XYZ file of C-alpha atoms in Angstrom:
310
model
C 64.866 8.080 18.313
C 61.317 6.934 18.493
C 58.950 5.987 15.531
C 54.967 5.147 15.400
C 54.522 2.400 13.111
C 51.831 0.063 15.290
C 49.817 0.731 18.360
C 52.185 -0.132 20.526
C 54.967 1.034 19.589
C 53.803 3.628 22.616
C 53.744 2.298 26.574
C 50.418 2.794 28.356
C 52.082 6.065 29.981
C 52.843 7.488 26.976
C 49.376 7.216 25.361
C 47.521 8.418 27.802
C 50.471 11.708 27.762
C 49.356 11.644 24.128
C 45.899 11.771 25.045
C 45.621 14.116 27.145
C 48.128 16.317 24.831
C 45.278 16.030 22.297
C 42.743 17.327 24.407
C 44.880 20.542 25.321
C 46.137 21.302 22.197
C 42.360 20.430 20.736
C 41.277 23.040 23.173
C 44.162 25.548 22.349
C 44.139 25.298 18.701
C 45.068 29.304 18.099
C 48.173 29.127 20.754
C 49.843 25.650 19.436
C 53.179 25.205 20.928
C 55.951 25.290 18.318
C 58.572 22.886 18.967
C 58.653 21.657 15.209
C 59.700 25.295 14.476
C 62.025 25.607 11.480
C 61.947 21.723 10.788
C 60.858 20.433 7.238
C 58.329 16.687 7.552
C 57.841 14.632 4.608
C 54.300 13.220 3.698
C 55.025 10.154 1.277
C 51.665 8.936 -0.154
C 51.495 6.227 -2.298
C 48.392 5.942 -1.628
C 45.250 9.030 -2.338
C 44.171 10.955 0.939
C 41.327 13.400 1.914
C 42.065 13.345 6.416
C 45.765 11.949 6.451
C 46.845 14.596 3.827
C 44.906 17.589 5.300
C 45.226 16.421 8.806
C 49.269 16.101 8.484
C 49.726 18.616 6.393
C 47.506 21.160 8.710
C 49.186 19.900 11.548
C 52.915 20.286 11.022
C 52.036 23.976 9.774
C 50.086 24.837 13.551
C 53.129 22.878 15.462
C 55.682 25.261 13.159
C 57.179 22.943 10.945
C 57.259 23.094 6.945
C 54.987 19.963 5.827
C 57.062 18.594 2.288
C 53.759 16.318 0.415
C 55.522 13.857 -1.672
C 53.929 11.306 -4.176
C 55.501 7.827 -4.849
C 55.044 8.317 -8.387
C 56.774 11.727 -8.650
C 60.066 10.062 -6.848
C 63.089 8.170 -7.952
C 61.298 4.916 -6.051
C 59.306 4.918 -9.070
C 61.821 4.336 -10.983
C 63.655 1.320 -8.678
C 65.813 3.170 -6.072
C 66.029 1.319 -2.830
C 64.121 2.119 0.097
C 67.329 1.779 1.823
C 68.825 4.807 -0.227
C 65.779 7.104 -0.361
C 65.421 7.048 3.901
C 68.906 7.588 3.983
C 68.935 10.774 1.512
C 65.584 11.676 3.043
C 67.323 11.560 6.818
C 70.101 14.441 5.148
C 67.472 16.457 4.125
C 63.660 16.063 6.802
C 63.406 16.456 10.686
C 60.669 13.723 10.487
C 58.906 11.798 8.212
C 54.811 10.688 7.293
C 54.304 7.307 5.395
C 50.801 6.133 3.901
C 51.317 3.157 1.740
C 50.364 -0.642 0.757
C 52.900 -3.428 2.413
C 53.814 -2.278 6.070
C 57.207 -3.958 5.313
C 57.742 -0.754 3.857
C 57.120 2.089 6.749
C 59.674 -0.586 8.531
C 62.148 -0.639 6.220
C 62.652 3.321 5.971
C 62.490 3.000 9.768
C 65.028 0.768 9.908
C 67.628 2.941 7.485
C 66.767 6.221 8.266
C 67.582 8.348 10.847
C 64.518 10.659 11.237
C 61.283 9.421 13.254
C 59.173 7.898 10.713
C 55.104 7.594 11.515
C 53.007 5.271 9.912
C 49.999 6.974 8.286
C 48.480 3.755 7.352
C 49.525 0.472 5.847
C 47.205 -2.430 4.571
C 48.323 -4.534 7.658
C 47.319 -1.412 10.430
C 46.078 2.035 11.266
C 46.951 3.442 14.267
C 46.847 7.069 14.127
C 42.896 6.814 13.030
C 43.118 4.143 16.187
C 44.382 6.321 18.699
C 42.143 9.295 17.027
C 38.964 6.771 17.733
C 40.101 5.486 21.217
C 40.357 9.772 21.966
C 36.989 10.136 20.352
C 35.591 7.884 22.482
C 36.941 8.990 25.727
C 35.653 12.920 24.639
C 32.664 10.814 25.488
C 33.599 8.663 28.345
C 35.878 10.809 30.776
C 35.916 14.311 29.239
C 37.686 16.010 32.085
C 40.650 13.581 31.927
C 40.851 11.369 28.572
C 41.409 8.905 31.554
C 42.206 5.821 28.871
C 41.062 3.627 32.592
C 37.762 4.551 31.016
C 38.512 2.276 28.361
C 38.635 -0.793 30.364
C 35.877 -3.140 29.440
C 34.208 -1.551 26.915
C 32.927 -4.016 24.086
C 33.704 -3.176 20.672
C 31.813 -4.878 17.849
C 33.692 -4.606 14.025
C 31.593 -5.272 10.808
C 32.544 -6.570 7.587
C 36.613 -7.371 6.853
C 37.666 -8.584 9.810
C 41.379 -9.114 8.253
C 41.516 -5.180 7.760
C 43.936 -3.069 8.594
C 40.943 -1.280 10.469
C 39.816 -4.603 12.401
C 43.543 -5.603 13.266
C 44.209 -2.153 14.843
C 41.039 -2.703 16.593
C 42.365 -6.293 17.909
C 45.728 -5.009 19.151
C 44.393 -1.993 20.776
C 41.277 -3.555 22.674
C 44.116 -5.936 23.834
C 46.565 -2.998 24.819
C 44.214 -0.887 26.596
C 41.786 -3.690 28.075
C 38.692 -3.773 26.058
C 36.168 -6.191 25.022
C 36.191 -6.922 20.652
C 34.261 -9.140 18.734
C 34.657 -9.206 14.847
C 31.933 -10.456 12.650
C 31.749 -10.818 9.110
C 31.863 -13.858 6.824
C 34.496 -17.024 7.516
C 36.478 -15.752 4.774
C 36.965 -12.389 6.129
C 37.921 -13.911 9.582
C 40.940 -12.282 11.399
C 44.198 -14.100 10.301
C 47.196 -15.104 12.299
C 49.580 -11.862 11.189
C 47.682 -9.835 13.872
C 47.773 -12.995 16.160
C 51.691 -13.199 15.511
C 51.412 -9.212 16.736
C 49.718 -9.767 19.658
C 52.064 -12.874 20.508
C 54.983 -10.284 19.949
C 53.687 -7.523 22.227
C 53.223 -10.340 25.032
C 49.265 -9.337 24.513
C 46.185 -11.729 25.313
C 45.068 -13.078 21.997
C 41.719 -12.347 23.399
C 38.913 -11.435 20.473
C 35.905 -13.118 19.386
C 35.048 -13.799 15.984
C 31.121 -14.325 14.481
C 29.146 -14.732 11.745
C 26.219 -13.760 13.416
C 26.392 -9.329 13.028
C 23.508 -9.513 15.916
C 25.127 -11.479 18.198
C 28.386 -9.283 17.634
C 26.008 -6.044 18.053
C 24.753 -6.905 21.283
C 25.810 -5.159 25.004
C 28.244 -3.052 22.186
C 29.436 0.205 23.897
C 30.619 1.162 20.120
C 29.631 -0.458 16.763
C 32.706 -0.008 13.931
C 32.697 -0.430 10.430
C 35.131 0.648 7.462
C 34.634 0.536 3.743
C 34.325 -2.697 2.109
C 36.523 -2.573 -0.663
C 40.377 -0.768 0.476
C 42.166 0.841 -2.017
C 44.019 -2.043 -3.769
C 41.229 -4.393 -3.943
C 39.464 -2.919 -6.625
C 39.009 -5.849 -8.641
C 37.506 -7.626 -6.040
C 34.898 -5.208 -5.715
C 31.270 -6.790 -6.494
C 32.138 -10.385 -5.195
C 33.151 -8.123 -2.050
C 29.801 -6.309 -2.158
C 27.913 -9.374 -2.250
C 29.303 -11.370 0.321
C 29.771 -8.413 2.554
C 26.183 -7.354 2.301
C 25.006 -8.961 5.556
C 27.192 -7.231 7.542
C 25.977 -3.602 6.894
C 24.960 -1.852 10.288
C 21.980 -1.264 9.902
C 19.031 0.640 12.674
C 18.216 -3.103 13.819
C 21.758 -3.759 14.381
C 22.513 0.008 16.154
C 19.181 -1.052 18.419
C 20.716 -4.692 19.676
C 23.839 -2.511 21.046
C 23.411 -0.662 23.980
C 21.246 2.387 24.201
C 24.135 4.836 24.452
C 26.334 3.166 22.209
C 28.378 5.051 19.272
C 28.750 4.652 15.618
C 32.330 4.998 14.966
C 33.757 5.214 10.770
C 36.987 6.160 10.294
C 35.723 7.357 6.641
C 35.004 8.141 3.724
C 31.685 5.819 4.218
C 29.509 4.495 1.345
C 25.955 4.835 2.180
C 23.761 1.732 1.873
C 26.651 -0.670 1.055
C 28.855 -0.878 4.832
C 26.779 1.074 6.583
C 22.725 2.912 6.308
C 21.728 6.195 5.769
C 19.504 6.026 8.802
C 22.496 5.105 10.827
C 24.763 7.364 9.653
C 21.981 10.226 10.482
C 21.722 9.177 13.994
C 22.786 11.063 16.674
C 25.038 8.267 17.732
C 26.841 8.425 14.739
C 30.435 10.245 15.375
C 32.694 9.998 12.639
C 33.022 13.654 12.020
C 34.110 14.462 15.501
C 36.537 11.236 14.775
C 37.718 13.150 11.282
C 38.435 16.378 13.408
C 40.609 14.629 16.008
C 42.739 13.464 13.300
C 44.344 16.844 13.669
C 44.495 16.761 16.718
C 45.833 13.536 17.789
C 48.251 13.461 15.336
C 50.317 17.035 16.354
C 49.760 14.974 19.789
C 52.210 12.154 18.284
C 54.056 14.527 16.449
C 54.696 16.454 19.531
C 55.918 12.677 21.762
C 58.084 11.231 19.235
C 60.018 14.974 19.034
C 59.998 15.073 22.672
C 61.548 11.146 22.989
């Protein structure tokens, strides 16, 4: 049995086969394959959604399946049952099983006691379904015949703002898995921290990113300029000093202009105008987070569609 809980928890191989799945069933939308046919997947949010929920939800419908939304709240782990016994009574009764929450600790732990694949639809430490949606965005862009993830190779990446994101780790370990340039650049506080280091040393990957201070510096010879909101859900209360001292760090036109002429604007949403990001660069034609929001969909039946097939 195979689960997605970080970016790697697929081989090279297999990601580009998920890939290039995308693009097919992307192009086939009305004749989806059905090989989730008469199984039931859990969604467990305890976290709100807009693109995981409808993206999910959408997706185990078109692959045949019978998508189950659960909130934390509404479920006995509200009121103190273990982890431990909910994936085990969850196993009895779900083919497969959707997890957005707070500590990753947690998508592991119903990993590690249940017996249905369990995919991680984010956690504050990573991402990676909006990564591997973003890396397929791209390569709509770079090799459209193929989603040939040798495309990838060299490419520089420049991230904006909390570089200790789940956002900016998934970045990290995925320029390091598939051979791409990152630097991160934000304030020293927001630096990258060694959990994502103690990833990379795990996966046997090059602890090879640059961090800055200076956003310009970061923004030039970018093939694609990155950004996510500045304040996650969870640090609410940390919201103006977060404002403030992110404030430099907003791409801006001047910042777009020191990347390369071609490059893309990548948000893996919902964006706050004026505050991470401008309105002028958001309106630019280089600006691709829609396309991003639509491969959710599609990249995700892609990894539905692998882990069934494992």
């Amino acid at each position: 049995m195979k689960h997605f809980l970080k970016e790697t928890d697929f081989s090279l191989e297999q990601a580009q086969a998920v890939f290039s799945l995308a693009k097919t069933l992307k192009a086939e939308r009305l004749n989806s394959p059905q090989p989730l046919n008469m199984q039931s997947w859990g969604l467990l949010f305890y976290k709100s959604s807009t693109r995981t929920r409808i993206s999910f939800e959408v997706g185990v419908n078109e692959l045949g399946g019978f998508p189950l939304v659960l909130n934390s709240s509404q479920t006995q782990i509200n009121r103190g049952e273990t982890i431990a016994d909910t994936a085990k009574v969850m196993s009895r009764f779900l083919h497969g099983l959707v997890i957005r929450t707070f500590g990753h600790e947690i998508v592991e732990d119903f990993a590690k006691h249940g017996s249905i694949p369990v995919v991680n639809g984010l956690t504050d430490f990573n991402h990676p379904c909006q990564l591997y949606t973003d890396l397929f965005t791209a390569l709509e862009r770079y090799s459209p015949d193929a989603v040939d993830i040798a495309s990838l190779k060299g490419k520089k990446v420049a991230f904006f703002g909390d570089c200790a994101s789940n956002m900016a780790n998934s970045w990290i370990i995925s320029a390091a898995m598939f051979g791409m340039e990152i630097t991160l650049t934000g304030p020293e506080t927001f630096a990258p921290e060694q959990i994502v280091i103690d990833a990379l040393q795990t996966d046997r990957l090059p602890v090879n990113y640059r961090f800055t201070t200076d956003p310009t510096e970061a923004a030039k010879d970018a093939d694609i300029l990155y950004t996510d909101v500045w304040v996650s859900m969870g640090c609410e209360q940390e919201s103006e000093e977060r404002k403030r001292v992110l404030s430099p760090y907003q791409v801006t036109a001047n910042i777009l202009q020191a990347a390369k002429p071609d490059a893309l604007f990548m948000h893996c949403m919902p964006t706050h105008p004026g505050e991470e990001v401008s309105e002028s660069v958001l309106a630019s034609p280089q600006a691709i987070l829609f396309d991003q929001a639509e491969n959710r969909l599609h990249i995700q039946k892609a990894i539905l569609r692998q882990l069934t097939q494992s």
